[in-house]
Each structure stands twice: as C-alpha cells, then as structure tokens.
Coordinates of C-alpha atoms and ligand atoms in Angstrom, one line a residue:
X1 CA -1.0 -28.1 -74.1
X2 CA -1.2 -25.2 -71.6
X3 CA -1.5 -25.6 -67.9
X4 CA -4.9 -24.7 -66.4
X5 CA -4.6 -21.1 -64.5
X6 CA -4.2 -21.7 -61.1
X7 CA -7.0 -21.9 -58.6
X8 CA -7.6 -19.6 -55.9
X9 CA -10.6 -18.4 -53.5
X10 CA -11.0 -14.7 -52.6
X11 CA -13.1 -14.7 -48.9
X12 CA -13.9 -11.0 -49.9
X13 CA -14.1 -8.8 -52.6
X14 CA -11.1 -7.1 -52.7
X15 CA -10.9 -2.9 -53.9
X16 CA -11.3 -2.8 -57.8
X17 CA -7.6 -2.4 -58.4
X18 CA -6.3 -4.9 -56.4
X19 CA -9.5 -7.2 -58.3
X20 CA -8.3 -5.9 -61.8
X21 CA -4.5 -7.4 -60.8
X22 CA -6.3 -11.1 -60.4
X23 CA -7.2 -10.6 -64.5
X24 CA -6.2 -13.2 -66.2
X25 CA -3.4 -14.6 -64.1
X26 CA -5.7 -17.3 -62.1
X27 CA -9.3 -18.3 -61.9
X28 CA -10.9 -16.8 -58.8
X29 CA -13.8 -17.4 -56.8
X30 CA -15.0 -15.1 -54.7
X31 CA -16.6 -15.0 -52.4
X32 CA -19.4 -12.4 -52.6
X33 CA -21.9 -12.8 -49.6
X34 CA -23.4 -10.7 -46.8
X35 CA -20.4 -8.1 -46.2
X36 CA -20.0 -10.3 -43.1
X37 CA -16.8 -12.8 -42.8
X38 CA -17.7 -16.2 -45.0
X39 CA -19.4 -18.9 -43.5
X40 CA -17.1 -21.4 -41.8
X41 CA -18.6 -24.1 -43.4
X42 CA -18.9 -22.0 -46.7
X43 CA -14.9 -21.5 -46.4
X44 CA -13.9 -25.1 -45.6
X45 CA -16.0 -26.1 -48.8
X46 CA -15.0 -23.5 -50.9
X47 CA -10.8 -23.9 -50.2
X48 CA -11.4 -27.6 -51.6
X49 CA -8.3 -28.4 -54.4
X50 CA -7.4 -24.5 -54.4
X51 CA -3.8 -23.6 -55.1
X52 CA -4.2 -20.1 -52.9
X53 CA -6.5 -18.7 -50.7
X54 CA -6.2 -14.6 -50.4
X55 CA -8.0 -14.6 -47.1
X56 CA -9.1 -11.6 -44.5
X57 CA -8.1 -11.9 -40.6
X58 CA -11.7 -12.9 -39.7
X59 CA -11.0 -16.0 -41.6
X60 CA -9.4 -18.8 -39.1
X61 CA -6.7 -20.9 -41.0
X62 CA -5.8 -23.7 -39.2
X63 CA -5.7 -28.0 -39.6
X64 CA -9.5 -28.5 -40.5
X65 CA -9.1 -25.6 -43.0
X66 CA -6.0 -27.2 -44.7
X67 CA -7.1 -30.4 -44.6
X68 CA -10.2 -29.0 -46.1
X69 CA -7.9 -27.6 -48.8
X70 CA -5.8 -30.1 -49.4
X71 CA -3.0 -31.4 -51.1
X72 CA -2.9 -28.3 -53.5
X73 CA -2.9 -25.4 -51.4
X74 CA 0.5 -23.5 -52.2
X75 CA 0.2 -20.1 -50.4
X76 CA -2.1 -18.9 -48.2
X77 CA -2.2 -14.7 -48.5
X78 CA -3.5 -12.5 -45.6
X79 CA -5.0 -9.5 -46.0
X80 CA -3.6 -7.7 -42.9
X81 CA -0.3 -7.6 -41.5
X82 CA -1.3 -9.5 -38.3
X83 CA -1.1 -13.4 -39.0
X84 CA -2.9 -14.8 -35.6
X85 CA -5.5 -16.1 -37.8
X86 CA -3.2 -18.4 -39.4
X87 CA -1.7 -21.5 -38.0
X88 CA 1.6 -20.7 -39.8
X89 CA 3.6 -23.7 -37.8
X90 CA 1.2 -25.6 -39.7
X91 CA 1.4 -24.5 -43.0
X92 CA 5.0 -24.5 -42.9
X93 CA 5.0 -27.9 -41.7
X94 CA 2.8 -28.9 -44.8
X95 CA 5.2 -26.7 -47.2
X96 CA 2.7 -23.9 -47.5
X97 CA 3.7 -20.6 -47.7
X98 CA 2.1 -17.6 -45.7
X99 CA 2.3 -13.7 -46.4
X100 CA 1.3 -10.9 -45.0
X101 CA 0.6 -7.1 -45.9
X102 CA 3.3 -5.3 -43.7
X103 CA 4.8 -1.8 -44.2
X104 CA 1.7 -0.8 -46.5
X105 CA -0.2 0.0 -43.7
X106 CA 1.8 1.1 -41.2
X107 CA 1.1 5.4 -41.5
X108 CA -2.7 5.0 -41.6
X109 CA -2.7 2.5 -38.5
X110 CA -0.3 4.9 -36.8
X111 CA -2.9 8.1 -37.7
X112 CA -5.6 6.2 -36.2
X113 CA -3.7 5.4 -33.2
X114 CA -3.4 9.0 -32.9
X115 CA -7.1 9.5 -33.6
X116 CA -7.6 7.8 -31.1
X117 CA -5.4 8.8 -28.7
X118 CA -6.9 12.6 -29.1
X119 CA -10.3 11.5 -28.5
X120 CA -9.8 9.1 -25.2
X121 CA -7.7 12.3 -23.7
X122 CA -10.0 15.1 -24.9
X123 CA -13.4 12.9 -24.8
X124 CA -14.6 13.0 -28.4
X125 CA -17.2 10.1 -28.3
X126 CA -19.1 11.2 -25.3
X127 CA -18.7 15.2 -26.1
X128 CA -20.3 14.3 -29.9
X129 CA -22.8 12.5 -28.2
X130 CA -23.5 15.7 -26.4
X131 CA -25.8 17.8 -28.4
X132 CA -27.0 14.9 -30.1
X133 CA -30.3 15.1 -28.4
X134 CA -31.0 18.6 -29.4
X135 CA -31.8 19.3 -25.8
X136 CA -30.7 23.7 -25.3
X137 CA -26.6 23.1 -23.1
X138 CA -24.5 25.8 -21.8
X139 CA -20.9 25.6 -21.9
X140 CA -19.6 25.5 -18.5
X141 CA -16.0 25.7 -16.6
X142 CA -16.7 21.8 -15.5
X143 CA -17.7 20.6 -19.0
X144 CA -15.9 17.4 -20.9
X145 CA -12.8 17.6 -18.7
X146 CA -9.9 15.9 -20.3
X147 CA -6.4 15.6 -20.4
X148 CA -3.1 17.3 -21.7
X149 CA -0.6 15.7 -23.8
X150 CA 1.8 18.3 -24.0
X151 CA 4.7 17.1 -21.5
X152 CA 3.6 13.8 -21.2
X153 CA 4.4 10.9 -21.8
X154 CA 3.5 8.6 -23.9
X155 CA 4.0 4.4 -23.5
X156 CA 4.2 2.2 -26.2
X157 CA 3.7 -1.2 -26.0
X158 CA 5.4 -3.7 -28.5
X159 CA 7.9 -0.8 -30.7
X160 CA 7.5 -2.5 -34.3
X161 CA 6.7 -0.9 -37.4
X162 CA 3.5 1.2 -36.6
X163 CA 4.6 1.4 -32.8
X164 CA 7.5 3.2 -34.1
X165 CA 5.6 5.2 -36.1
X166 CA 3.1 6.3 -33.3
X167 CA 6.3 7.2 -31.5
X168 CA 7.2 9.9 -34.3
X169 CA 4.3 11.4 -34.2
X170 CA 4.1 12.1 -30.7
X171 CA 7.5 14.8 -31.0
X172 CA 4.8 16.9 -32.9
X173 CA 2.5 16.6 -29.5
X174 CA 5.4 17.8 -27.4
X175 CA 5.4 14.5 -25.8
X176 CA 8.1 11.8 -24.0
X177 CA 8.0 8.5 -25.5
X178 CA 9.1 5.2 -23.5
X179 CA 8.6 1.7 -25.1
X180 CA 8.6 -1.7 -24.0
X181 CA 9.4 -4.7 -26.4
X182 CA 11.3 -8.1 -25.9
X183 CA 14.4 -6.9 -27.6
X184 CA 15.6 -3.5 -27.7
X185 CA 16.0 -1.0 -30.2
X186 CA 19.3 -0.2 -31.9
X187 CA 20.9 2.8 -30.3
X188 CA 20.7 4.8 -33.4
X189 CA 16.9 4.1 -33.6
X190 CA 16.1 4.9 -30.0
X191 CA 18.3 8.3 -30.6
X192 CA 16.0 9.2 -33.7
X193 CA 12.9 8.6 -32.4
X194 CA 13.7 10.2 -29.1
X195 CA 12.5 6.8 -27.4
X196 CA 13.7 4.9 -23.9
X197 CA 12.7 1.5 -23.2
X198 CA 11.3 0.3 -20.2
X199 CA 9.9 -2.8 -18.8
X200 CA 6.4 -3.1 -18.6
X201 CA 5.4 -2.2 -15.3
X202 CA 7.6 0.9 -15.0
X203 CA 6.3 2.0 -18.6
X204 CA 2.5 1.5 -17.3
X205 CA 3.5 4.1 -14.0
X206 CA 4.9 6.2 -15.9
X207 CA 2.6 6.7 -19.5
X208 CA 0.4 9.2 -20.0
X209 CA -1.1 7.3 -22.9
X210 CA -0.7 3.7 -23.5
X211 CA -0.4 2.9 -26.6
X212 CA -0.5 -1.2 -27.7
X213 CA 0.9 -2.6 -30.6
X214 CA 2.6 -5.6 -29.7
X215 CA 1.1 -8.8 -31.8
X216 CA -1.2 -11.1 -30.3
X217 CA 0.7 -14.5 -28.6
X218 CA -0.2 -17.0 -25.9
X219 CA 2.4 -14.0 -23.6
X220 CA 0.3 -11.1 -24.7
X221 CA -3.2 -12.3 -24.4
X222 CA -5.3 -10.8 -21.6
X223 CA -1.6 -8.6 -20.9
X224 CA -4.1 -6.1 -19.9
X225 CA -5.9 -6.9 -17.0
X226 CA -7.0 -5.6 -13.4
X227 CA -3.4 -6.1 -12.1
X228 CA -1.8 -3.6 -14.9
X229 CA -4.7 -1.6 -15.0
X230 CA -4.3 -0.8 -11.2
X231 CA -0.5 0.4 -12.4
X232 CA -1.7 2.7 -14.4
X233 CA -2.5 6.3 -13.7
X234 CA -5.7 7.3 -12.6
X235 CA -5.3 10.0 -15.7
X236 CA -4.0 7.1 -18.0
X237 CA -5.6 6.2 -21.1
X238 CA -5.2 2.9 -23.0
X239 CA -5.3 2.6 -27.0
X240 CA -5.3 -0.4 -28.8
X241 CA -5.4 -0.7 -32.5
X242 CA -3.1 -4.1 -32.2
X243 CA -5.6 -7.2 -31.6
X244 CA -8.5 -7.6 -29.4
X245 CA -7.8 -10.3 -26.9
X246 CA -4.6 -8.3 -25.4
X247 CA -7.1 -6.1 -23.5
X248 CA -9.2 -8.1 -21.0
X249 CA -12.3 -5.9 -22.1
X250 CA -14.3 -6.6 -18.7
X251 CA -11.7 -5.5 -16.7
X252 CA -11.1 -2.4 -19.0
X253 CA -14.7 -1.8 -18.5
X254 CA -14.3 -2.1 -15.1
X255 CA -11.0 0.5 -14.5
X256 CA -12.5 3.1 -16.5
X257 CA -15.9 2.8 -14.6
X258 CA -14.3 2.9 -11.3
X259 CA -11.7 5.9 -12.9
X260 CA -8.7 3.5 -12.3
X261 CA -8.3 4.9 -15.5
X262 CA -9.3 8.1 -17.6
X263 CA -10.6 6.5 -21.0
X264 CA -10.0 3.9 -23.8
X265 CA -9.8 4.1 -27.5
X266 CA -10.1 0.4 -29.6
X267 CA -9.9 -0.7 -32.8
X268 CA -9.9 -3.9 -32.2
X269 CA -12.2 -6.1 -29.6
X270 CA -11.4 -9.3 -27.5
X271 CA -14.4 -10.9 -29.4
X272 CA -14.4 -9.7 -32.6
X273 CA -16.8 -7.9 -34.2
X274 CA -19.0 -8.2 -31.1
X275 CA -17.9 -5.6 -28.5
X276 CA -18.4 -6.0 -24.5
X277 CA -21.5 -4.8 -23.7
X278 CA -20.1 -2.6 -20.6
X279 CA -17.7 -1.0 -22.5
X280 CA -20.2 0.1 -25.3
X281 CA -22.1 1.9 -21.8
X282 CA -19.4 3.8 -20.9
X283 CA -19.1 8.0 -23.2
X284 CA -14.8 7.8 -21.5
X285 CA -14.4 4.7 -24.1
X286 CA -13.9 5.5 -28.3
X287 CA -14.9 2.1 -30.1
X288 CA -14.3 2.4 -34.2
X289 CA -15.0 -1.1 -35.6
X290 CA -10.9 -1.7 -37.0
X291 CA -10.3 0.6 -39.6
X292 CA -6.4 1.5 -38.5
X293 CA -5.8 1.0 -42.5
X294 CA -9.6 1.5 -44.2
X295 CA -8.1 4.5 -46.2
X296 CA -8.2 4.8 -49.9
X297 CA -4.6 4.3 -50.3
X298 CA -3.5 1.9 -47.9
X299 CA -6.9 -0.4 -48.6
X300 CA -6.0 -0.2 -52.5
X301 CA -2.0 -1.1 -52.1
X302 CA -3.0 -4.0 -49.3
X303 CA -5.3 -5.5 -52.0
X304 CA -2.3 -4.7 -54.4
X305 CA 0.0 -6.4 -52.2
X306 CA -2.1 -9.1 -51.1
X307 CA -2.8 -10.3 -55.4
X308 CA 1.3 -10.2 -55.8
X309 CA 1.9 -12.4 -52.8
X310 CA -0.9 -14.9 -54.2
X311 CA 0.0 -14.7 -57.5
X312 CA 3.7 -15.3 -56.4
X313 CA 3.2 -18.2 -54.2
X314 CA 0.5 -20.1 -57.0
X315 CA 3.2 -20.0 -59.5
X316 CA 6.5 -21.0 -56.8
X317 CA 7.7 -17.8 -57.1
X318 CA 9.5 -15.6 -53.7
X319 CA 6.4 -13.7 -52.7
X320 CA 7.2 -10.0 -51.9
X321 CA 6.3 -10.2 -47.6
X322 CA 6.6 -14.1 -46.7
X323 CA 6.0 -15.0 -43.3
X324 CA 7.2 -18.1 -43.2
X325 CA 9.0 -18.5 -46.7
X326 CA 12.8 -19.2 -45.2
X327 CA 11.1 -22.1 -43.0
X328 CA 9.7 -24.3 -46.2
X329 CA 11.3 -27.0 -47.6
X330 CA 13.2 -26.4 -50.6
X331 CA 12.5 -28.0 -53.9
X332 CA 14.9 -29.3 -56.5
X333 CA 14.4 -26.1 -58.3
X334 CA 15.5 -23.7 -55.4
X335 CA 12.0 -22.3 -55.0
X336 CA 9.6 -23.1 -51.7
X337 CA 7.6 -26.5 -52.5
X338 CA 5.7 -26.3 -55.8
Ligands
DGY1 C1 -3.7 -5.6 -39.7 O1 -3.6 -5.6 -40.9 O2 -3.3 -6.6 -39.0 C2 -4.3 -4.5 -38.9 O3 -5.1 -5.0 -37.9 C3 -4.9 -3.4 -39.7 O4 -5.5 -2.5 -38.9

C-alpha cells in the first residue's frame, strides 16, 4: 500500500515555478486569500495535522501555532532568509526542523540597499514628488541639495552575507567602508573587501551612510534610537533593508525632522506593513514596502529553494539551508526526527 503524500500548507501563492516544484510530491493547500498575510486564526486552523508549513515572514510561528499543528509538523520552511518570525528554540525543542532562503537573495537585497542609499543622499522621493503637481518650477542653485558619496564613508551595520555585499559595491562609489559586527571578519576578508571594523559608536561618527543589516534580536531592537541618532552626522543618512523594529521609527522621524540627520531609506518598518505616520510626512525619508529580493530571479529561486527545503524536511531528508537542523535530535536512522 503506498503512503499518503505528505501534507503541507502554503500561507501564499508561491511564483509559478517554485508552485510547479510542489507537483506531485505532496498535497498542498494553499492558501489563496486577499494578497494580505493569512488570517491568524485562518493559519492556526489551517496548519492542523500538517507535515510542513512553507510560510512567509508575516506569518508568526511560535507555541500556539505548533500546538495548533501538532504532533505531525516535521519542518517548518521560511520564505525569507530572516527567521525572527519563527520560534526556532521551540521547534527545535519539539524536533522540528526550520530553513531559511539565504544566499539566494543576497545581490538583489544588496542592490536595493544601494537604491536606496542613492535616493536618501541625492533626495529621490521628495525631488519625484516635485513636478508631480504640474505646477510651472525653475531649476535653481538651492534646489534638492544632497549629499556626495565619493570619499565617504560608508558604515555598515551587522557584516553578514548581504552586508558584505553592500560593502563591495561601495569601491565602485569611491567610498571607505567600516563595519561593525559581534565577531570580526577574517583578515583576508577584511583585506578583499577593503573593510575596517569598528565599534558602534565610532562607526556611527564616522559613516557617511549607515547602512543596517544586522538580524533582528532582543540586543538589536530599537539599536537605533535618539541616543545614536544624536552620534550621527548631521549629513548622515540611515538605510535599513534588515528588519523593522531595529530603527525606533519615532525617533527617526524625529532626527530627520530636526536635521540631526540628512534622510532615511527603509524597507522594512517597526510595525510592519503599517508605516509611522511622521515618517510617511517627511520628502528627506524613501519608504519601499520590502522588496530587497522582489526581482524575477531571486523571487523565482526563493520559491525554488523554499519547495526543496519543504520537500526535504516532509520526507526526513538534510534540507539544503537548515537553521536549526544540527540542534534536532537524531533518529535511529541518522536523519533529524521523522
Ligand atoms: C528576508 O528574506 O529576510 C529579507 O527581508 C528579504 O528582503
């Protein structure tokens, strides 16, 4: 008698390739809603006796979700490389593994960061919103001031994989790159990228342009606030394409209103997908609603990605980017818990 295909819930319709993968390996639902996030209550009903969820990073994955699950649930695959949606202490602690979508994404984040690094120096938003009115302007000597970047220097916060990659980039600006992170780089590294690590405060007197991509943690929430904003340059600008909740976004408001600051470019917002009101006010402050990796080609290969880490951890298989794999228990059969 064959075994059933395993059962898994999709929170999202995934890009057609990445949905043509899912054929006839497992029986998916999914989730086809309003192109908002699923319903909690929707979710926590839906997971019930699945062996995988393939889930998005608006979806919260934590006790009442896997207890909503249940006994089944063998792998929980996010759709992002960030994994602060995911109470990953507590899947491992059930024996349930978690993956993420790293390295796929790491070249479109990093041009994005770049995006908007060149429109918080040279004003994009609030010169496009310009002539938008149709109202006759003259081009004057006074007119959307901004900022170099050649001979600057450029800070970036939390040197990982699309940190590092914002860092290469910046040779092509003719910029100086400094980084902090908790452990430094190796030698060779720092020497390729042309990088020097710092600490935090002397990186936030010194940059140019700070750039975050550290990972959201109870250390790094709220790291940007009205104390390190008053470090800062009064020419500064701060990019965040990491997670929301690093930047306190009513003190942000605040430093660029007062020109503590220059400007501020974000991907990402403290309460996402709503976005401070006073910061949505202000023409210094870019706001794109998170597409660092919304291209054609990095949205296809995480959905690609994604469908091999579920389809690996339904069957007990070593998914391709486990989070938490080398923490499971082992089974009999030298695979994670199946
Ligand atoms: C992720 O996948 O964690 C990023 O936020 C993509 O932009």
């Amino acid at each position: 008698m064959t075994e059933p295909p395993p059962a898994v819930l999709l929170t999202r319709e995934l890009v057609p390739e990445a949905m043509r993968a899912l054929e006839g390996r497992c029986a998916p639902d999914v989730y086809t809603g309003p192109p908002d996030a699923i319903p909690r209550a929707e979710f926590l009903r839906r997971a019930e006796g699945r062996h995988g969820l393939l889930v998005m990073l608006t979806e919260r994955v934590d006790r009442e979700l896997l207890d909503a699950a249940g006994p089944d649930l063998r792998v929980v695959a996010n759709h992002a490389v960030g994994h602060d949606n995911i109470d990953v202490a507590e899947c491992t602690r059930r024996g349930v593994l978690v993956t993420n979508t790293p390295d796929v994404l790491t070249e479109s984040t990093a041009d994005l960061t770049w995006a908007l690094i060149l429109a918080s120096v040279r004003r994009i938003a609030g010169g496009d919103r310009f002539p938008r009115p149709r109202a006759p302007w003259v081009r004057g000597p006074r007119m959307v001031l901004g900022q170099d970047l050649h001979g600057k220097v450029l800070g970036i916060v939390g040197c990982g994989r699309v940190g590092q990659a914002v860092a290469r980039r910046a040779r092509g600006f003719g910029m100086h790159v400094v980084y902090t992170a908790p452990r430094r780089l190796p030698a060779q590294r720092e020497a390729e990228l042309g990088v020097r690590r710092r600490d935090l405060g002397q990186l936030l007197t010194e940059a140019d342009v700070v750039s975050v991509h550290a990972p959201l943690t109870p250390m790094t929430r709220h790291l940007f606030n009205d104390e390190t904003f008053a470090m800062m340059k009064p020419t500064a600008v701060l990019v965040n394409t990491a997670r929301g909740p690093i930047v306190d976004e009513k003190a942000l408001a605040r430093a660029v209103e007062n020109a503590v600051i220059f400007a501020a470019g974000l991907d990402v917002f403290e309460r996402e997908p709503e976005v401070e009101e006073s910061l949505l006010a202000l023409d210094s402050v870019t706001v794109v609603p998170h597409p660092g990796s919304t291209t054609t080609r990095t949205r296809a290969a995480m959905g690609l990605l994604a469908v091999e880490n579920l389809l690996a951890g339904v069957s007990g298989r070593r998914p391709r980017t486990p989070v938490n794999h080398h923490r499971l228990p082992v089974s009999r059969s030298g695979s994670p818990r199946s």
